[in-house]
XYZ file of N, CA and C in Angstrom:
603
model
N -3.649 -49.591 95.768
C -3.960 -50.625 94.775
C -5.446 -50.977 94.846
N -6.003 -51.261 93.691
C -7.410 -51.632 93.570
C -7.490 -53.118 93.224
N -8.364 -53.840 93.934
C -8.568 -55.270 93.668
C -9.985 -55.450 93.122
N -10.082 -56.067 91.956
C -11.386 -56.332 91.343
C -11.668 -57.827 91.419
N -12.836 -58.152 91.960
C -13.237 -59.561 92.084
C -14.467 -59.779 91.203
N -14.342 -60.685 90.242
C -15.440 -61.031 89.337
C -15.830 -62.481 89.605
N -17.117 -62.688 89.847
C -17.621 -64.045 90.088
C -18.707 -64.300 89.059
N -18.591 -65.385 88.298
C -19.549 -65.665 87.219
C -20.095 -67.079 87.323
N -21.334 -67.205 86.927
C -21.958 -68.510 86.758
C -21.808 -68.875 85.275
N -21.017 -69.883 84.973
C -20.642 -70.166 83.579
C -21.587 -71.205 82.973
N -22.120 -70.888 81.784
C -23.028 -71.821 81.094
C -22.351 -72.487 79.892
N -21.268 -71.883 79.398
C -20.507 -72.463 78.279
C -19.036 -72.453 78.692
N -18.615 -73.561 79.293
C -17.282 -73.615 79.911
C -16.166 -73.420 78.874
N -16.279 -74.114 77.753
C -15.216 -74.029 76.756
C -15.132 -72.615 76.163
N -16.276 -72.043 75.861
C -16.304 -70.686 75.317
C -15.773 -69.661 76.317
N -16.129 -69.869 77.590
C -15.658 -68.956 78.638
C -14.138 -69.012 78.747
N -13.594 -70.220 78.751
C -12.136 -70.368 78.880
C -11.421 -69.766 77.670
N -11.994 -69.954 76.500
C -11.401 -69.372 75.293
C -11.386 -67.841 75.415
N -12.513 -67.285 75.867
C -12.603 -65.843 76.045
C -11.678 -65.331 77.139
N -11.501 -66.160 78.172
C -10.653 -65.741 79.299
C -9.212 -65.493 78.843
N -8.767 -66.283 77.880
C -7.388 -66.126 77.388
C -7.192 -64.815 76.623
N -8.308 -64.256 76.118
C -8.215 -62.981 75.385
C -7.831 -61.816 76.304
N -8.008 -62.021 77.623
C -7.672 -60.937 78.554
C -6.164 -60.678 78.619
N -5.387 -61.482 77.924
C -3.954 -61.176 77.773
C -3.781 -59.789 77.159
N -4.837 -59.280 76.499
C -4.826 -57.934 75.948
C -4.672 -56.841 77.005
N -4.807 -57.205 78.283
C -4.595 -56.236 79.370
C -3.128 -55.822 79.497
N -2.238 -56.690 79.051
C -0.804 -56.385 79.177
C -0.495 -55.074 78.472
N 0.226 -54.227 79.158
C 0.567 -52.936 78.571
C -0.436 -51.835 78.883
N -1.598 -52.204 79.473
C -2.543 -51.160 79.887
C -1.918 -50.354 81.031
N -1.962 -49.022 80.969
C -1.400 -48.212 82.056
C -2.059 -48.553 83.395
N -1.235 -48.814 84.400
C -1.752 -49.075 85.748
C -2.172 -50.504 86.021
N -2.150 -51.377 85.003
C -2.536 -52.779 85.213
C -1.403 -53.533 85.896
N -1.742 -54.280 86.970
C -0.712 -54.971 87.753
C -0.726 -56.493 87.611
N -1.870 -57.072 87.215
C -1.924 -58.530 87.090
C -3.351 -59.040 87.200
N -3.576 -60.241 86.665
C -4.901 -60.861 86.742
C -4.748 -62.370 86.737
N -5.642 -63.042 87.465
C -5.647 -64.499 87.485
C -6.954 -64.995 88.069
N -7.152 -66.300 87.977
C -8.382 -66.851 88.528
C -8.506 -68.324 88.192
N -9.712 -68.841 88.418
C -9.948 -70.255 88.167
C -11.348 -70.651 88.578
N -11.526 -71.957 88.753
C -12.844 -72.528 89.034
C -13.014 -72.796 90.522
N -14.241 -72.581 90.993
C -14.586 -72.898 92.371
C -14.413 -74.396 92.616
N -13.817 -74.750 93.765
C -13.662 -76.164 94.105
C -14.989 -76.775 94.529
N -15.870 -75.967 95.072
C -17.148 -76.490 95.575
C -18.265 -76.464 94.552
N -18.216 -75.503 93.613
C -19.282 -75.354 92.618
C -18.637 -75.231 91.240
N -18.539 -76.332 90.507
C -17.764 -76.381 89.261
C -18.210 -75.391 88.188
N -19.456 -74.871 88.294
C -19.919 -73.926 87.265
C -19.547 -72.473 87.596
N -18.948 -72.255 88.763
C -18.608 -70.887 89.190
C -17.135 -70.586 88.918
N -16.898 -69.457 88.242
C -15.531 -68.999 87.974
C -15.268 -67.719 88.763
N -14.040 -67.589 89.261
C -13.608 -66.373 89.961
C -12.406 -65.793 89.224
N -12.409 -64.484 89.038
C -11.267 -63.794 88.433
C -10.917 -62.601 89.317
N -9.617 -62.403 89.532
C -9.132 -61.289 90.353
C -8.159 -60.456 89.528
N -8.439 -59.146 89.458
C -7.568 -58.235 88.710
C -7.058 -57.148 89.649
N -5.838 -56.714 89.405
C -5.183 -55.731 90.278
C -4.750 -54.524 89.453
N -5.103 -53.347 89.946
C -4.787 -52.089 89.271
C -4.082 -51.151 90.240
N -3.227 -50.314 89.683
C -2.466 -49.343 90.480
C -3.393 -48.456 91.311
N -4.446 -47.955 90.672
C -5.410 -47.106 91.382
C -6.695 -46.993 90.560
N -7.651 -46.300 91.118
C -8.986 -46.176 90.517
C -8.948 -45.397 89.192
N -8.068 -44.419 89.098
C -7.984 -43.586 87.889
C -7.606 -44.444 86.672
N -6.554 -45.266 86.820
C -6.147 -46.145 85.722
C -7.268 -47.135 85.379
N -7.900 -47.684 86.407
C -8.967 -48.662 86.200
C -10.142 -48.032 85.444
N -10.582 -46.862 85.888
C -11.720 -46.190 85.239
C -11.403 -45.858 83.782
N -10.162 -45.479 83.539
C -9.735 -45.147 82.171
C -9.834 -46.388 81.270
N -9.368 -47.527 81.774
C -9.465 -48.776 81.007
C -10.932 -49.162 80.771
N -11.764 -49.029 81.807
C -13.178 -49.396 81.672
C -13.866 -48.545 80.599
N -13.457 -47.286 80.494
C -14.063 -46.380 79.516
C -13.577 -46.662 78.092
N -12.384 -47.252 77.963
C -11.800 -47.447 76.631
C -11.811 -48.901 76.179
N -10.967 -49.733 76.834
C -10.667 -51.051 76.270
C -11.480 -52.221 76.774
N -12.230 -52.026 77.856
C -12.868 -53.170 78.520
C -13.856 -53.912 77.617
N -14.743 -53.171 76.953
C -15.854 -53.826 76.256
C -15.385 -54.715 75.104
N -14.316 -54.283 74.437
C -13.804 -55.086 73.317
C -13.257 -56.422 73.807
N -12.568 -56.416 74.960
C -12.038 -57.669 75.509
C -13.170 -58.544 76.043
N -14.137 -57.913 76.705
C -15.240 -58.676 77.311
C -16.133 -59.325 76.265
N -16.160 -58.771 75.057
C -17.050 -59.288 74.001
C -16.767 -60.756 73.690
N -15.516 -61.179 73.880
C -15.146 -62.568 73.576
C -15.866 -63.568 74.482
N -16.375 -63.104 75.636
C -17.066 -64.019 76.562
C -18.571 -63.813 76.564
N -19.054 -63.013 75.661
C -20.489 -62.731 75.602
C -21.285 -64.027 75.459
N -22.285 -64.196 76.324
C -23.151 -65.374 76.248
C -22.624 -66.621 76.921
N -21.396 -66.574 77.461
C -20.828 -67.785 78.085
C -21.150 -67.876 79.577
N -21.646 -66.770 80.165
C -21.941 -66.819 81.602
C -23.096 -65.874 81.926
N -23.704 -66.125 83.085
C -24.748 -65.226 83.579
C -24.479 -64.965 85.066
N -25.302 -64.151 85.657
C -25.145 -63.828 87.083
C -23.703 -63.397 87.387
N -23.245 -62.362 86.691
C -21.886 -61.854 86.905
C -21.910 -60.850 88.043
N -21.107 -61.087 89.067
C -21.005 -60.164 90.204
C -19.600 -59.575 90.230
N -19.540 -58.255 90.297
C -18.252 -57.560 90.304
C -18.163 -56.688 91.539
N -17.042 -56.794 92.249
C -16.821 -55.927 93.418
C -15.418 -55.358 93.346
N -15.289 -54.107 93.771
C -13.990 -53.431 93.814
C -13.613 -53.170 95.263
N -12.377 -53.505 95.604
C -11.869 -53.308 96.957
C -10.592 -52.474 96.909
N -10.493 -51.531 97.837
C -9.258 -50.766 97.990
C -8.323 -51.553 98.905
N -7.081 -51.682 98.481
C -6.059 -52.359 99.287
C -5.916 -51.664 100.644
N -5.940 -52.449 101.734
C -5.657 -51.902 103.074
C -4.269 -52.333 103.557
N -4.013 -53.666 103.497
C -2.685 -54.136 103.909
C -2.446 -55.562 103.426
N -1.187 -55.978 103.522
C -0.796 -57.337 103.132
C -1.233 -58.346 104.181
N -1.478 -59.569 103.741
C -1.561 -60.720 104.637
C -0.237 -61.445 104.397
N 0.575 -61.572 105.391
C 1.984 -61.917 105.244
C 2.674 -60.653 104.730
N 3.811 -60.749 104.086
C 4.475 -59.507 103.676
C 4.752 -59.504 102.182
N 4.928 -58.307 101.657
C 5.378 -58.133 100.278
C 4.424 -58.667 99.235
N 3.134 -58.307 99.345
C 2.159 -58.821 98.369
C 2.487 -58.342 96.965
N 2.481 -59.279 96.039
C 2.591 -58.990 94.614
C 1.479 -59.762 93.909
N 0.800 -59.150 92.946
C -0.295 -59.846 92.262
C 0.204 -60.819 91.193
N 0.985 -61.799 91.629
C 1.459 -62.848 90.733
C 0.786 -64.161 91.077
N 0.529 -64.993 90.086
C -0.220 -66.231 90.308
C 0.566 -67.482 89.950
N 1.744 -67.341 89.371
C 2.404 -68.501 88.768
C 2.883 -69.530 89.785
N 3.158 -69.121 91.031
C 3.657 -70.078 92.028
C 2.547 -70.647 92.905
N 1.310 -70.188 92.712
C 0.192 -70.638 93.547
C -0.649 -71.664 92.789
N -1.275 -72.546 93.570
C -2.136 -73.581 93.013
C -3.601 -73.293 93.359
N -3.788 -72.722 94.559
C -5.127 -72.523 95.104
C -5.233 -71.115 95.692
N -6.402 -70.507 95.507
C -6.716 -69.222 96.130
C -7.849 -69.430 97.103
N -7.790 -68.727 98.208
C -8.908 -68.734 99.146
C -9.446 -67.311 99.208
N -10.746 -67.154 99.002
C -11.352 -65.828 99.089
C -12.382 -65.846 100.210
N -12.304 -64.841 101.091
C -13.283 -64.676 102.165
C -13.854 -63.264 102.055
N -15.170 -63.186 102.026
C -15.868 -61.906 101.844
C -16.746 -61.672 103.068
N -16.486 -60.596 103.776
C -17.214 -60.311 105.019
C -17.965 -58.992 104.921
N -19.183 -58.989 105.418
C -19.925 -57.750 105.638
C -19.891 -57.525 107.140
N -19.357 -56.384 107.556
C -19.049 -56.158 108.975
C -19.995 -55.099 109.546
N -20.423 -55.302 110.797
C -21.253 -54.296 111.469
C -20.491 -52.971 111.530
N -21.208 -51.887 111.264
C -20.567 -50.565 111.140
C -19.713 -50.213 112.356
N -20.235 -50.492 113.542
C -19.499 -50.098 114.752
C -18.358 -51.061 115.096
N -18.164 -52.103 114.260
C -17.115 -53.096 114.547
C -16.016 -53.108 113.480
N -16.073 -52.158 112.551
C -15.145 -52.167 111.415
C -13.690 -52.080 111.869
N -13.386 -51.137 112.747
C -11.987 -50.969 113.173
C -11.496 -52.186 113.964
N -12.373 -52.748 114.783
C -12.003 -53.947 115.540
C -11.721 -55.106 114.587
N -12.583 -55.249 113.580
C -12.419 -56.321 112.600
C -11.060 -56.209 111.897
N -10.721 -54.997 111.452
C -9.446 -54.786 110.748
C -8.265 -55.042 111.683
N -8.401 -54.621 112.925
C -7.328 -54.827 113.908
C -7.113 -56.323 114.176
N -8.204 -57.072 114.295
C -8.089 -58.520 114.534
C -7.490 -59.226 113.323
N -7.786 -58.706 112.127
C -7.168 -59.284 110.931
C -5.651 -59.156 111.024
N -5.193 -57.988 111.483
C -3.750 -57.751 111.585
C -3.113 -58.527 112.731
N -3.809 -58.589 113.872
C -3.177 -59.143 115.085
C -3.396 -60.636 115.284
N -4.511 -61.158 114.781
C -4.842 -62.570 115.033
C -4.729 -63.404 113.754
N -5.475 -63.009 112.719
C -5.547 -63.834 111.509
C -4.261 -63.797 110.691
N -3.726 -62.581 110.481
C -2.538 -62.494 109.622
C -1.358 -63.319 110.138
N -0.996 -63.196 111.428
C 0.134 -64.010 111.912
C -0.130 -65.513 111.773
N -1.380 -65.929 112.013
C -1.706 -67.363 111.904
C -1.557 -67.842 110.466
N -2.047 -67.041 109.525
C -1.939 -67.445 108.119
C -0.496 -67.363 107.641
N 0.194 -66.302 108.038
C 1.591 -66.122 107.604
C 2.475 -67.261 108.096
N 2.119 -67.827 109.247
C 2.914 -68.918 109.808
C 2.541 -70.290 109.282
N 1.550 -70.359 108.401
C 1.093 -71.656 107.881
C 1.963 -72.094 106.715
N 2.471 -73.340 106.756
C 3.258 -73.832 105.625
C 2.407 -73.797 104.353
N 3.000 -73.366 103.280
C 2.284 -73.368 102.007
C 1.488 -72.121 101.712
N 1.327 -71.227 102.717
C 0.642 -69.969 102.459
C 1.665 -68.985 101.891
N 1.430 -68.504 100.675
C 2.414 -67.685 99.975
C 2.294 -66.209 100.309
N 1.095 -65.657 100.131
C 0.883 -64.231 100.358
C -0.613 -63.953 100.270
N -0.985 -62.742 100.643
C -2.397 -62.392 100.575
C -2.593 -60.904 100.678
N -3.860 -60.509 100.530
C -4.194 -59.087 100.572
C -5.534 -58.911 101.286
N -5.646 -57.798 102.021
C -6.853 -57.434 102.760
C -7.363 -56.133 102.158
N -8.599 -56.155 101.637
C -9.147 -54.970 100.973
C -10.499 -54.593 101.540
N -10.884 -53.340 101.292
C -12.142 -52.811 101.829
C -12.956 -52.174 100.709
N -14.271 -52.390 100.756
C -15.197 -51.777 99.801
C -16.211 -50.940 100.578
N -16.856 -49.975 99.915
C -17.904 -49.194 100.588
C -18.980 -50.114 101.160
N -19.592 -49.683 102.241
C -20.638 -50.496 102.864
C -20.091 -51.507 103.854
N -18.870 -51.248 104.377
C -18.256 -52.108 105.408
C -18.084 -53.542 104.926
N -17.639 -53.670 103.668
C -17.354 -54.991 103.109
C -15.847 -55.169 102.993
N -15.398 -56.396 103.282
C -13.968 -56.673 103.283
C -13.686 -57.959 102.512
N -12.506 -57.977 101.897
C -12.037 -59.138 101.147
C -10.703 -59.579 101.737
N -10.609 -60.863 102.025
C -9.307 -61.445 102.364
C -9.012 -62.478 101.286
N -7.965 -62.213 100.535
C -7.573 -63.091 99.435
C -6.211 -63.677 99.778
N -6.126 -65.014 99.863
C -4.842 -65.642 100.194
C -4.471 -66.659 99.118
N -3.173 -66.731 98.843
C -2.651 -67.630 97.815
C -1.869 -68.757 98.490
N -2.106 -69.981 98.026
C -1.539 -71.169 98.656
C -0.834 -72.028 97.612
N 0.204 -72.743 98.068
C 0.917 -73.651 97.168
C 0.056 -74.830 96.761
N -0.796 -75.303 97.689
C -1.656 -76.443 97.373
C -2.843 -76.483 98.315
N -3.904 -77.172 97.886
C -5.098 -77.260 98.729
C -4.818 -78.085 99.980
N -3.895 -79.044 99.892
C -3.553 -79.850 101.069
C -2.965 -78.961 102.162
N -2.085 -78.035 101.788
C -1.495 -77.130 102.767
C -2.563 -76.225 103.373
N -3.477 -75.713 102.535
C -4.536 -74.846 103.039
C -5.446 -75.621 103.992
N -5.683 -76.899 103.673
C -6.528 -77.737 104.521
C -5.962 -77.920 105.914
N -4.639 -78.024 106.004
C -3.999 -78.181 107.324
C -4.265 -76.959 108.190
N -4.133 -75.792 107.587
C -4.376 -74.548 108.335
C -5.816 -74.507 108.809
N -6.725 -74.854 107.898
C -8.142 -74.709 108.194
C -8.584 -75.652 109.312
N -8.181 -76.886 109.205
C -8.675 -77.895 110.144
C -8.290 -77.567 111.580
N -7.062 -77.158 111.782
C -6.572 -77.011 113.144
C -6.985 -75.761 113.867
N -7.178 -74.654 113.171
C -7.125 -73.416 113.922
C -8.258 -72.426 113.737
N -9.119 -72.619 112.757
C -10.075 -71.556 112.447
C -11.023 -71.255 113.601
N -11.545 -72.308 114.234
C -12.501 -72.075 115.321
C -11.849 -71.325 116.487
N -10.662 -71.760 116.842
C -9.931 -71.116 117.954
C -9.624 -69.653 117.625
N -9.188 -69.408 116.394
C -8.857 -68.038 115.983
C -10.110 -67.165 115.952
N -11.235 -67.731 115.502
C -12.498 -66.976 115.454
C -12.901 -66.487 116.833
N -12.731 -67.377 117.830
C -13.084 -66.984 119.196
C -12.174 -65.872 119.697
N -10.882 -66.008 119.426
C -9.931 -64.989 119.865
C -10.196 -63.638 119.219
N -10.580 -63.673 117.947
C -10.798 -62.432 117.194
C -12.216 -61.880 117.362
N -13.083 -62.626 118.085
C -14.496 -62.233 118.273
C -15.186 -62.005 116.921
N -14.900 -62.903 115.994
C -15.406 -62.741 114.628
C -16.931 -62.690 114.584
N -17.580 -63.493 115.396
C -19.056 -63.524 115.379
C -19.656 -62.177 115.752
N -18.984 -61.452 116.640
C -19.479 -60.129 117.043
C -19.273 -59.088 115.943
N -18.248 -59.275 115.139
C -17.890 -58.288 114.112
C -18.688 -58.454 112.825
N -18.907 -59.712 112.435
C -19.342 -60.014 111.064
C -20.847 -60.243 110.984
N -21.492 -59.515 110.061
C -22.924 -59.693 109.812
C -23.162 -60.821 108.816
N -22.270 -60.957 107.842
C -22.404 -62.015 106.835
C -21.022 -62.381 106.327
N -20.822 -63.677 106.115
C -19.515 -64.161 105.663
C -19.724 -65.204 104.577
N -19.016 -65.052 103.471
C -19.044 -66.082 102.428
C -17.618 -66.273 101.927
N -17.392 -67.399 101.299
C -16.035 -67.645 100.826
C -16.008 -68.774 99.824
N -14.834 -68.977 99.262
C -14.682 -70.057 98.292
C -13.203 -70.414 98.185
N -12.965 -71.615 97.687
C -11.611 -72.055 97.362
C -11.559 -72.185 95.849
N -10.558 -71.574 95.238
C -10.472 -71.464 93.784
C -9.249 -72.224 93.284
N -9.501 -73.170 92.395
C -8.407 -73.897 91.738
C -7.921 -73.040 90.580
N -6.690 -72.543 90.678
C -6.204 -71.610 89.667
C -6.007 -72.300 88.304
N -6.360 -71.565 87.253
C -6.149 -72.007 85.873
C -4.970 -71.204 85.311
N -3.812 -71.841 85.108
C -2.621 -71.092 84.662
C -2.855 -70.286 83.385
N -3.703 -70.782 82.471
C -3.891 -70.082 81.191
C -4.666 -68.775 81.358
N -5.256 -68.535 82.542
C -5.989 -67.286 82.765
C -5.084 -66.192 83.308
N -3.870 -66.535 83.675
C -2.975 -65.557 84.315
C -2.455 -64.567 83.288
N -2.587 -63.285 83.627
C -2.074 -62.222 82.767
C -1.013 -61.455 83.548
């Protein structure tokens, strides 16, 4: 599975949201698995969208054919658009499905990992972080993906920001030490995204 992460700086919020609803045109595209997103909780002008595709072949085919017509509806509504593609590595919790209807909040963590620490980083995600997140009340499901250049995405879906806050407050520092995250990671960024139900495809 391919995970596409789009991050935009929005200058026309109403126009952007109107255009975002046009992406319902993705339904029926071969290999399309789902899409959703919302607004950054920390920076109200930043929008995040996540799309899921069966594989790169289906995605490339859509980009060559149908993408530009759908994207035209949002022309001029945002700038500084950043797009990254990640190959699925494994689930965070079990049985990941790219559905958004039961989630309220998304947490995205983007790591650039030192080349010689990539395997350790992935192993710690499986052995330390995943069990901790899977055991947190309100954490629904998640996905761990990898991009060229030793970049990784951890995307987790939560029932509410209050539930995610409980997990964060109690355990992140302790888990970081156990996983030796500082030794693995060259750069780390993240965001909490308030999902917009009307963007879900």
